XYZ file of C-alpha atoms in Angstrom:
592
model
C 52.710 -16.048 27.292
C 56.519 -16.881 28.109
C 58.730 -15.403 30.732
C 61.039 -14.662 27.551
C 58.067 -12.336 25.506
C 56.774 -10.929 28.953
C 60.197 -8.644 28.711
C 61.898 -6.523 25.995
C 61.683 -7.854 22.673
C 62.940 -5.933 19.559
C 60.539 -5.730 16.789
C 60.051 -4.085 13.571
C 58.481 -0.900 12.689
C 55.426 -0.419 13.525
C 52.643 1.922 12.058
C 54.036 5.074 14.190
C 56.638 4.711 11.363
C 54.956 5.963 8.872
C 53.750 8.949 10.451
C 55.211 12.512 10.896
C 54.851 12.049 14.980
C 58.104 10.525 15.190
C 59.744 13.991 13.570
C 57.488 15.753 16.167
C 58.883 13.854 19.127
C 62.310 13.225 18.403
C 62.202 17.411 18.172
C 60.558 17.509 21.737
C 63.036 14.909 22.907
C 66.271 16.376 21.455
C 64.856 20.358 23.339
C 63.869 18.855 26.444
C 67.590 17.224 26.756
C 68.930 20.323 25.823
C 66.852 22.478 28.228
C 66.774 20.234 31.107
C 71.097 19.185 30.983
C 69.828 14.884 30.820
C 72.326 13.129 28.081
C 69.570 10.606 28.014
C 65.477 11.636 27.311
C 63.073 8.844 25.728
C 59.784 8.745 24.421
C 57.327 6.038 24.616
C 54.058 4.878 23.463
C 51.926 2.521 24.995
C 50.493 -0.435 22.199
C 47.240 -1.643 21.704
C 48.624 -5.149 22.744
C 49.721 -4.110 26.030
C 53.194 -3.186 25.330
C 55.407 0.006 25.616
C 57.256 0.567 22.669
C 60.424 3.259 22.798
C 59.553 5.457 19.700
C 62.664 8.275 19.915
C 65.538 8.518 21.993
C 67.666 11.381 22.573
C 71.478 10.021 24.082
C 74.135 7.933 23.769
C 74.534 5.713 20.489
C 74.398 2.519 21.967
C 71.547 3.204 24.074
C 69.707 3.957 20.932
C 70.371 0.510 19.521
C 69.740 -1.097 22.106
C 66.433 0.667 23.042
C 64.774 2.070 20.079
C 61.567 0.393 18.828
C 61.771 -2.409 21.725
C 58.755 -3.736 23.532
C 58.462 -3.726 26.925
C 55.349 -4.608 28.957
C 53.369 -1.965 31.111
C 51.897 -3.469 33.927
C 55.709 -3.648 35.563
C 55.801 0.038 34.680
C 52.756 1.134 36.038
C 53.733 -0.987 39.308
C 56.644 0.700 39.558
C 55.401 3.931 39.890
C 53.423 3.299 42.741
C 56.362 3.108 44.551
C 58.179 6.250 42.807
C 58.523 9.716 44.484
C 55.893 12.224 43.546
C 57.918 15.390 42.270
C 54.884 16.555 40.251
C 54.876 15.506 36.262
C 57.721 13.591 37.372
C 57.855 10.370 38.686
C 61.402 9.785 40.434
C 62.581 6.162 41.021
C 65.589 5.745 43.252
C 67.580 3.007 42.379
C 66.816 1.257 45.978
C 63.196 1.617 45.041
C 62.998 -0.364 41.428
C 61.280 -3.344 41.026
C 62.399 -3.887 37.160
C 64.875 -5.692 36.007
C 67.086 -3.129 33.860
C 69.157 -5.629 32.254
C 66.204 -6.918 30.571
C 63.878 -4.576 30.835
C 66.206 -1.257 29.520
C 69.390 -0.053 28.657
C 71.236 0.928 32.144
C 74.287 3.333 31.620
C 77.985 2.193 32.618
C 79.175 3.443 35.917
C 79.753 3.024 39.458
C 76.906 0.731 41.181
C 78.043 0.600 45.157
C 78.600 3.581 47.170
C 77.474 5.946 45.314
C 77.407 9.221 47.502
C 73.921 10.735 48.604
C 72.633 13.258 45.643
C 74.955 11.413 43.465
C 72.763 9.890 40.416
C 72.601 6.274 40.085
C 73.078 4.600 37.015
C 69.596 2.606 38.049
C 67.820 5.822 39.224
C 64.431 6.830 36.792
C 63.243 9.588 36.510
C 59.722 9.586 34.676
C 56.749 11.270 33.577
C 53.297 9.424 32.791
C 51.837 11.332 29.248
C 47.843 10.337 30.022
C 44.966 11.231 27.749
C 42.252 13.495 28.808
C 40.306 10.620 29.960
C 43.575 10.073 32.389
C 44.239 6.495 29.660
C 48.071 6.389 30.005
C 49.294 7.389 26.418
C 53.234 6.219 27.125
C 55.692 7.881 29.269
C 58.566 10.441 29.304
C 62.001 9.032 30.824
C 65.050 11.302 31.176
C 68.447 9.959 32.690
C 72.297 10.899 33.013
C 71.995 13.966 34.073
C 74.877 15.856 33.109
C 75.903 17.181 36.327
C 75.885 13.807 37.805
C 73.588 15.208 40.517
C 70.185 13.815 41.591
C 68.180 17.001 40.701
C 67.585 19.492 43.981
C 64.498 21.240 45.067
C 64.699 24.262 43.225
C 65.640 22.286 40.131
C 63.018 20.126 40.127
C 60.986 23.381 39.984
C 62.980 24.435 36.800
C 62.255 21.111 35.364
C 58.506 20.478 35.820
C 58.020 23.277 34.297
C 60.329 21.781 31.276
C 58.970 18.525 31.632
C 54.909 19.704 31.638
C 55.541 21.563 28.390
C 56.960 18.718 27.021
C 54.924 16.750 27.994
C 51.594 18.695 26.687
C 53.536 18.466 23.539
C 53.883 14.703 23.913
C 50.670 13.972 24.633
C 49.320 16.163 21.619
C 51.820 14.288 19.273
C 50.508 11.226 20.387
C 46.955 12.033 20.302
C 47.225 13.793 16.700
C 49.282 10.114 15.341
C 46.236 8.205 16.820
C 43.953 10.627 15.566
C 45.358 10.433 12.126
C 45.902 6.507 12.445
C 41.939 6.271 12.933
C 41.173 9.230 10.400
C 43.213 6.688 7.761
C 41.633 3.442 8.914
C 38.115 5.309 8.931
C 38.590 6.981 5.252
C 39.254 3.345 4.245
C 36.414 2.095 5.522
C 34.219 4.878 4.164
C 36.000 4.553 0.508
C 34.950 0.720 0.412
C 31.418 1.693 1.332
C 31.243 4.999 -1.504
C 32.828 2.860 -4.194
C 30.803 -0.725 -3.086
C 27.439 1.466 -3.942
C 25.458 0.978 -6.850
C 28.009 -1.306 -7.969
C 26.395 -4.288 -10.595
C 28.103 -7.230 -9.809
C 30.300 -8.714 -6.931
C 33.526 -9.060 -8.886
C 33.099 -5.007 -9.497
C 31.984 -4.715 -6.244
C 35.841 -6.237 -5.459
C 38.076 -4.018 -8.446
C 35.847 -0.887 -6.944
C 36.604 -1.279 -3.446
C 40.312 -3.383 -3.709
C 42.583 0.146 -4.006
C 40.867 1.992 -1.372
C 41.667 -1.045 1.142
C 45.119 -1.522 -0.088
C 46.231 2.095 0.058
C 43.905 2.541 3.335
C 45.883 -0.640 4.663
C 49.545 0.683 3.497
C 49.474 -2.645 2.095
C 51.459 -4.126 -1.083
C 48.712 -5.805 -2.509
C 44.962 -7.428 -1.409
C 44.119 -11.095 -2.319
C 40.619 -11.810 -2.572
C 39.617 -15.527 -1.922
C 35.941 -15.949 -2.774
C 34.059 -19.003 -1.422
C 31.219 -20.334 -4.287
C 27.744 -20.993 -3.494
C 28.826 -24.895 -2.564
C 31.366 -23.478 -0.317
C 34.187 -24.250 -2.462
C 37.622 -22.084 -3.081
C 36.561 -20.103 -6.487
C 40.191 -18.619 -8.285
C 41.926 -16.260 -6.069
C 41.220 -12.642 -7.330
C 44.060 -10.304 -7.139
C 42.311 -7.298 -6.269
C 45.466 -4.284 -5.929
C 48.691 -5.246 -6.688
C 50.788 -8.588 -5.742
C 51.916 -11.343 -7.922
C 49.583 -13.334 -10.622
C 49.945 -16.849 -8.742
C 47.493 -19.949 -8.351
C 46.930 -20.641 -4.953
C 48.028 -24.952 -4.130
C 45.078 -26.680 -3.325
C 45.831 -27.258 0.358
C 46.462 -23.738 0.727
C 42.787 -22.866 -0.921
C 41.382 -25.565 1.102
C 42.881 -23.950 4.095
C 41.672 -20.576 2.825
C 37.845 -22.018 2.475
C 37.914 -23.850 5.887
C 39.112 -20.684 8.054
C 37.431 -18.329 6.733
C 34.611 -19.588 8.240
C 35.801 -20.466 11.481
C 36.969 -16.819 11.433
C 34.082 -15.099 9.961
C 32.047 -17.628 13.271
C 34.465 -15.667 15.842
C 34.731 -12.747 14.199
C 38.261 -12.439 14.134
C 41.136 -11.675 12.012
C 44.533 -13.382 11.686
C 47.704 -12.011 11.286
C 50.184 -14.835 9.814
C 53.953 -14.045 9.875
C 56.722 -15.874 10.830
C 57.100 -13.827 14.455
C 53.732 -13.879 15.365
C 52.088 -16.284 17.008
C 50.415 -18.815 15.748
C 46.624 -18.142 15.237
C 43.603 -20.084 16.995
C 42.049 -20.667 13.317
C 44.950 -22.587 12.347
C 47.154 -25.453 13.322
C 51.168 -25.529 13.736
C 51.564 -27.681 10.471
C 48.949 -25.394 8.597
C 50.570 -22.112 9.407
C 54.066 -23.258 8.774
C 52.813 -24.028 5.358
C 50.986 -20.926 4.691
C 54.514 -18.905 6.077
C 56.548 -21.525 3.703
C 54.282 -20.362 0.800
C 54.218 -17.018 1.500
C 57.889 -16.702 1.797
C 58.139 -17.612 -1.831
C 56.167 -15.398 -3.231
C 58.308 -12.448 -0.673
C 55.723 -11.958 1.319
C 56.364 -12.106 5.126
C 52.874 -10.766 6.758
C 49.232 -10.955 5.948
C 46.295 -10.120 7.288
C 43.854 -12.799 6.952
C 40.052 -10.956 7.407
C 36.732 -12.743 6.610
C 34.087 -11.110 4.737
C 30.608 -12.025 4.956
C 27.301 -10.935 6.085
C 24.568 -12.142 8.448
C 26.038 -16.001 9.003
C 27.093 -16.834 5.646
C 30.835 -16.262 5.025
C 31.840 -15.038 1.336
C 35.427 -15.645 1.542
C 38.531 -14.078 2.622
C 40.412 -10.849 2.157
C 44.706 -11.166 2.420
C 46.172 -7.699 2.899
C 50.304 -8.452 2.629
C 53.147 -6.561 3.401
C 56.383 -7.467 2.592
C 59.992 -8.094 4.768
C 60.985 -5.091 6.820
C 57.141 -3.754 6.716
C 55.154 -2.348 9.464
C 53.183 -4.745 11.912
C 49.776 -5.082 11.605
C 48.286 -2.983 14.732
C 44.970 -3.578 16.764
C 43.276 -0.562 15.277
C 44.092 -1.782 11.578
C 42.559 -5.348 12.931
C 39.583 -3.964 14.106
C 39.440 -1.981 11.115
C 39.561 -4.632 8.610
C 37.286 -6.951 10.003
C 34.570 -3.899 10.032
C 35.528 -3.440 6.344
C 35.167 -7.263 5.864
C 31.635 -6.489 6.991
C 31.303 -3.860 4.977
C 32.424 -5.759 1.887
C 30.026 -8.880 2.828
C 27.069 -6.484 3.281
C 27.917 -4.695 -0.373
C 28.536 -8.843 -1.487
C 25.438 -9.800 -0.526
C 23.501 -6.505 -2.184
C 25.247 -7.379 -5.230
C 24.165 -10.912 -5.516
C 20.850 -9.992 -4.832
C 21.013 -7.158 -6.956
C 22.669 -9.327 -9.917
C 19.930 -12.573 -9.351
C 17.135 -9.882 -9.632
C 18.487 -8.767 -12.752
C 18.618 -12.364 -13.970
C 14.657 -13.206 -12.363
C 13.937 -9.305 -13.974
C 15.497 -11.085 -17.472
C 13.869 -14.347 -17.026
C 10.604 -12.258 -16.614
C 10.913 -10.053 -19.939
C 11.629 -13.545 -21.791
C 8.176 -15.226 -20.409
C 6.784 -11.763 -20.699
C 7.676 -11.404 -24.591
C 6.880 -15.460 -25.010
C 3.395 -14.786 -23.262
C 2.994 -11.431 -25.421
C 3.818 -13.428 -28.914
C 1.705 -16.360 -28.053
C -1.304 -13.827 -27.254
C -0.986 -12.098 -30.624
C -0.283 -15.313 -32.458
C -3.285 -17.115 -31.020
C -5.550 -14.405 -31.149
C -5.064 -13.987 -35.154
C -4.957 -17.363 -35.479
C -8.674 -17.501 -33.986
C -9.500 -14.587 -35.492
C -9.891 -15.500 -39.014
C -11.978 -18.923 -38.324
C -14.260 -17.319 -36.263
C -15.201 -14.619 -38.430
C -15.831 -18.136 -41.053
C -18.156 -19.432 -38.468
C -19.731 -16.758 -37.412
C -20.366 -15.356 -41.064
C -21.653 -18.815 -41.744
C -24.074 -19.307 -38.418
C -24.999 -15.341 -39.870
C -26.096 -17.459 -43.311
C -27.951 -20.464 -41.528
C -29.742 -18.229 -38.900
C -31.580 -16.480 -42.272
C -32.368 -20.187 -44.281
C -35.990 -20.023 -44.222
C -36.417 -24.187 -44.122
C -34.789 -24.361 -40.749
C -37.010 -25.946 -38.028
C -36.946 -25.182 -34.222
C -34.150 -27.330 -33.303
C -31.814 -26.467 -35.970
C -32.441 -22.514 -35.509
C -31.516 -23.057 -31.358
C -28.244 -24.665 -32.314
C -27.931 -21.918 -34.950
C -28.631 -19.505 -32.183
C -25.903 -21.506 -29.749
C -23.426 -21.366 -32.005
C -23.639 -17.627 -32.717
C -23.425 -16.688 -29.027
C -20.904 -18.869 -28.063
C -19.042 -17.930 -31.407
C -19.522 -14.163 -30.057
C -18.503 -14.870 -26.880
C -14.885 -16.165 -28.298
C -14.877 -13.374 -30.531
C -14.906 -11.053 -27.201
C -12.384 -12.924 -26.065
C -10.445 -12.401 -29.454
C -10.300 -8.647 -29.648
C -9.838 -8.358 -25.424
C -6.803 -10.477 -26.055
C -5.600 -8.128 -29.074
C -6.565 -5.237 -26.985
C -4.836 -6.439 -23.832
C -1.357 -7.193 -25.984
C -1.746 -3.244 -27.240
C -1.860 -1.662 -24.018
C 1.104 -3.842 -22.757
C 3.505 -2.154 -25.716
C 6.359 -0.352 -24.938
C 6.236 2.297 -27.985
C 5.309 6.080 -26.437
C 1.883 7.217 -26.368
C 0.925 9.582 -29.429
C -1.124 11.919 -26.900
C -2.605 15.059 -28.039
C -5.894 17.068 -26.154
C -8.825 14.850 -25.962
C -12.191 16.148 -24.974
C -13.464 13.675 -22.551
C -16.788 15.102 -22.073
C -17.299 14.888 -26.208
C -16.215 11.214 -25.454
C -18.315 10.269 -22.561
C -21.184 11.788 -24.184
C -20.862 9.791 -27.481
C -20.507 6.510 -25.757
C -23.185 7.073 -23.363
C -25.352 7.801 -26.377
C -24.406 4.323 -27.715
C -25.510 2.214 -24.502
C -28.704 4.387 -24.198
C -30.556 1.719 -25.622
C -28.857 -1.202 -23.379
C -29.577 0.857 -20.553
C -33.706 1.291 -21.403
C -34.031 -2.283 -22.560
C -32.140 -3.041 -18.461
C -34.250 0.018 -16.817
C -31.473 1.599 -15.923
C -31.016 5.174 -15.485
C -27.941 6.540 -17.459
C -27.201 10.282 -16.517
C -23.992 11.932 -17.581
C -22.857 14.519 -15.861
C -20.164 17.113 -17.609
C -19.085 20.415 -16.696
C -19.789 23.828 -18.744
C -16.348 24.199 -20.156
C -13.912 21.594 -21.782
C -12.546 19.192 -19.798
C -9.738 18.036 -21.736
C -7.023 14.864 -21.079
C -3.560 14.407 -23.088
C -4.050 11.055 -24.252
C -4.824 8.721 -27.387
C -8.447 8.618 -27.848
C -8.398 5.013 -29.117
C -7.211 4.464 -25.673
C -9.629 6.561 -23.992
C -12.714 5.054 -25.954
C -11.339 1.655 -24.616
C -11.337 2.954 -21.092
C -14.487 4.812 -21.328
C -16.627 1.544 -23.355
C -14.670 -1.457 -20.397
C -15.931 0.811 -17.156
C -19.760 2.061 -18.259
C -20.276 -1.651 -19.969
C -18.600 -3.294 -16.471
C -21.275 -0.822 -14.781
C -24.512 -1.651 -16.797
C -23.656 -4.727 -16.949
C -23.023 -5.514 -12.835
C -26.451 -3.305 -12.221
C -29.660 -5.012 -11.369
C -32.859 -3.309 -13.261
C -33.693 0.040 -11.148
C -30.751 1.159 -10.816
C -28.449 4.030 -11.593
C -25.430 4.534 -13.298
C -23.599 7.786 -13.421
C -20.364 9.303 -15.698
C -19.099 12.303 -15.054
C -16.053 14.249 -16.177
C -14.121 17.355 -13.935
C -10.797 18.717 -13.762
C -9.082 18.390 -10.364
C -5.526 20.528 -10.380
C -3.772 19.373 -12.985
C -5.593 15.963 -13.766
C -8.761 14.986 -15.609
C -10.802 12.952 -13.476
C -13.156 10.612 -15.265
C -15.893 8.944 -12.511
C -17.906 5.900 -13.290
C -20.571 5.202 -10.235
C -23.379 2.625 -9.876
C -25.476 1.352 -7.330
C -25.054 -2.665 -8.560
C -23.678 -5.382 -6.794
C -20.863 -4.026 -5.527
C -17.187 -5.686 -5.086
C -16.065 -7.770 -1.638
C -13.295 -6.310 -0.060
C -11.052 -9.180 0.158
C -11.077 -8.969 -3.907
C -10.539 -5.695 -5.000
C -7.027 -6.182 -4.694
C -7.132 -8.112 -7.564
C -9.345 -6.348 -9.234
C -7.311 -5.196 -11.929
C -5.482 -8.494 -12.797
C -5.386 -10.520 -16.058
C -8.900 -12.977 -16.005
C -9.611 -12.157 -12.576
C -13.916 -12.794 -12.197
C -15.394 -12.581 -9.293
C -16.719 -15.465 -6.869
C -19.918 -13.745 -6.258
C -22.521 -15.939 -7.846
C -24.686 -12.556 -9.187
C -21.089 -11.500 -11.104
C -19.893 -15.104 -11.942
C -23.872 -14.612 -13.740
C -22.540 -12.185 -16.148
C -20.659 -13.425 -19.052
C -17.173 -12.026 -19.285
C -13.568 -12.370 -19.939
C -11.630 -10.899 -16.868
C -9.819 -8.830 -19.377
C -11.767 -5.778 -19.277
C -10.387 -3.721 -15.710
C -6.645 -5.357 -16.689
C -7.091 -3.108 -20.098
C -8.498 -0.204 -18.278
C -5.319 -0.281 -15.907
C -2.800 -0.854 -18.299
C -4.036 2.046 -20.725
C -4.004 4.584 -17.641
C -0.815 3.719 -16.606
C 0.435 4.089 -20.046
C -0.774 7.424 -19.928
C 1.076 8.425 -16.790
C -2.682 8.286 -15.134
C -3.820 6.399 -12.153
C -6.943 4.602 -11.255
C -8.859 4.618 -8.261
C -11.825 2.192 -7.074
C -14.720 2.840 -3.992
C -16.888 0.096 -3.351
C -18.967 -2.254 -1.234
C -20.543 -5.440 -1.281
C -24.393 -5.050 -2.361
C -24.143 -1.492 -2.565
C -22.276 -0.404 -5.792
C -19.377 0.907 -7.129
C -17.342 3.963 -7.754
C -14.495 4.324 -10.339
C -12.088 7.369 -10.947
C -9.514 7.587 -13.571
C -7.305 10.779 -13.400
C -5.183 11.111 -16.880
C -2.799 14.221 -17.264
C -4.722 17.481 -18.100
C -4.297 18.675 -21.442
């Protein structure tokens, strides 16, 4: 930095402003001059950037154009008092003491310099009091000069006036505290506001409109200029968020846009481009005097350039503007826009996820309904043809004149024609259970059920020697459900379980009511199912890889129907079993 912007510097208004703590102090300054008999009693505030800035000032009307709102550093000030007399709160600095330069540093009153008289106040002569935070931060000082009896204040004075200057300065210090209080109160509720309104939001342009108010009016901005970068990196249209003028960005200026926002989001900085500032490390001389030429023309003379993105990836760049004559951008509003420009990529990012898992979720329900017609359409197609061929094998099987040969390929074609027709109605039955209409459930009695379909494999079981024991409670055990549905359920796990059982063995159904759920239990002692593939138990033509089940004929349909049927049904399925040792299988379905 410069000799020249190491020293006073008038700026603009800054964000204290906007803010009811200058009212506060200018009161506390205009009482404490009245009180204490100074012509002369300022109030300062030390910046984030390092700088004290003179926010009232009670006296004389060209000190207060010369001094209000200037910048001067602290580190002089705090130097200074080092060397300053300890009367308490106050800091006195005799004019044979100071180290500052007052013609540049302050506004020095007119009046006799050399030989003054001892007592006599000094035009030069401070008199100051340090306003620090509870932590003991210094918040900004307390300076009171010309004292109107011309007199450097006495002992017993001095008493009179720290007890003037420590209520003033309590009330100082609380003024200033409250303004940065409310400053990060109003930077925090903007943050908070992009976060509520980015939520649940479908898309990332309405994650954008949602959020673009809440950061201009958080910001005290005029308007908010979106710049998003598309998935190639590229400058998509500018989107004017809140406010400002309906312009097209020049291509050098998008350009620029797309190739700093990166470099920005990469530091994680933000860039404040006006015409007094300095230029920023993202940009070049030539660059920003282009971006200040083209933001002049549109009346525009700061903006706040903040990257949004999340993780790595940068999504583009937010432009919060202000126009001539508007407050500065301060550190706190920095800070707080590059934490919304996090917030904004994180809510960015959900949304594109959110919006390309609608799209896969849409791609999904097309292949779904293609895979859904095709079933139906093949399935009715077969249908038909093999009800022809087996009708007709049905006709050749009973021609008396058939020899040997011709009955076994009779024979062949029946199976294999039954076998298809298996496949057939699992296919039909598989598309039913996947519709979307509501179940038609009403009170089923599943122990009427299991008992009538138990009755019907009977015979399979004898002609396999294997037990078949049902086992049903005294009372009703009913189950709100279709009983199409639960027939299908029912025939699928006692067929899977005669079927998967070597001769000998047992296979038990039983039926119970557990709270409010029917529980329908299918055990065996068969062949069991590895571990590694019951996880996929219930998919679409999933068969086994164990040689005794890949024995069995079978579609692989049969445990996906079961599934789907119970989950229409608000039920839930459970499976038990080990390799070589059997199977158990429990279906719970609402009670009724």
């Amino acid at each position: 930095m410069t000799e020249s912007a190491d020293f006073v510097r008038p700026v603009r208004s800054s964000r204290w402003a906007d803010t009811q703590s200058r009212e506060a102090l200018q009161a506390i300054a205009e009482g404490l001059a009245e009180v204490a008999g100074f012509d002369l009693v300022a109030i300062s505030v030390v910046r984030e950037d390092g700088y004290l800035q003179i926010l009232v000032l009670v006296g004389p009307e060209e000190a207060r154009k010369a001094g209000l709102d200037t910048l001067a550093p602290v580190a002089p000030l705090v130097e200074q008092l080092t060397l300053a007399e300890d009367w308490g709160t106050l800091k006195f600095v005799p004019h044979d003491r100071l180290i500052l330069d007052l013609d540049r540093w302050g506004w020095v009153a007119d009046g006799p310099r050399d030989h003054v008289p001892p007592g006599r106040w000094h035009p030069e002569d401070q008199l100051i009091a340090p306003l620090q935070a509870a932590d003991g931060s210094l918040l900004g000082t307390l300076a009171m000069e010309l004292p109107r009896d011309g007199l450097v204040p006495g002992p017993a004075q001095r008493e009179t006036l720290e007890v003037y200057a420590r209520q003033a300065a309590r009330a100082a210090v609380t003024a200033l505290e409250r303004a940065r209080l409310a400053e990060r109160v109003r930077l925090a509720g903007a943050a908070a506001d992009v976060v509520r309104l980015a939520a649940g939001t479908q898309s990332p342009d309405q994650v954008l409109a949602e959020c673009g108010r809440a950061v201009t009016q958080g910001f005290r901005a005029e308007s908010l200029w979106v710049q998003r970068l598309g998935r190639r990196g590229r400058c998509e249209e500018p989107l004017y968020v809140d406010g400002g003028p309906a312009v097209r960005l020049p291509a050098g200026i998008r350009a620029l846009a797309s190739a700093h926002a990166r470099r920005a989001w990469e530091r994680q900085c933000v860039a404040v481009l006006a015409p007094e500032r300095p230029v920023p490390g993202v940009l070049g001389a030539e660059q920003h005097a282009e971006v200040i030429e083209f933001l002049a023309g549109l009346g525009i003379e700061s903006l706040l350039f903040v990257p949004m993105g999340a993780g790595r990836e940068c999504f583009g760049v937010l432009g919060l503007t202000r126009p001539p004559g508007g407050a500065e951008w301060s550190e706190e509003e920095a800070a707080a826009a590059l934490e919304i420009g996090r917030d904004l990529g994180r809510a960015l990012a959900n949304a594109r996820t959110l919006e390309r898992e609608h799209q896969l979720l849409d791609e999904l329900r097309e292949v779904a309904d293609y895979k859904g017609r095709l079933l139906a359409t093949v399935s009715h197609e077969l249908k038909n043809p093999l009800s022809a061929i087996l009708g007709y094998a049905e006709i050749l099987a009973a021609e008396p004149g058939l020899d040997d040969a011709a009955r076994a390929c009779v024979a062949a074609i029946e199976r294999g024609g039954g076998r298809l027709a298996q496949v057939v109605d699992d296919l039909l039955v598989l598309q039913e259970s996947a519709a979307e209409q509501p179940v038609a459930a009403h009170p089923v009695d599943l122990g009427r059920a299991v008992a009538d379909l138990v009755d019907l494999n009977e015979a399979v079981a004898r002609g396999r020697r294997i037990t078949l024991r049902l086992e049903v409670p005294g009372v009703p055990v009913c189950a709100l459900a279709e009983p199409r549905s639960v027939d299908h359920v029912i025939t699928n796990l006692l067929g899977n379980a005669l079927k998967y059982t070597p001769e000998g063995g047992t296979v038990v159904v039983s039926v119970d009511r557990v709270g409010d759920e029917a529980l329908l239990r299918c055990s065996d002692d068969g062949i069991g199912i590895a571990a590694e593939e019951q996880a996929h138990l219930f998919e679409e033509f999933f068969r086994s890889t164990d040689p005794a089940a890949i024995a069995q004929p079978g579609t692989g349909l049969g445990l996906a129907i079961v599934r789907r049927m119970v989950e229409r049904h608000h039920g839930r399925i459970e499976v038990d079993s080990e390799l070589g040792r059997g199977s158990t299988f429990r279906v719970f379905l609402p009670a009724g």
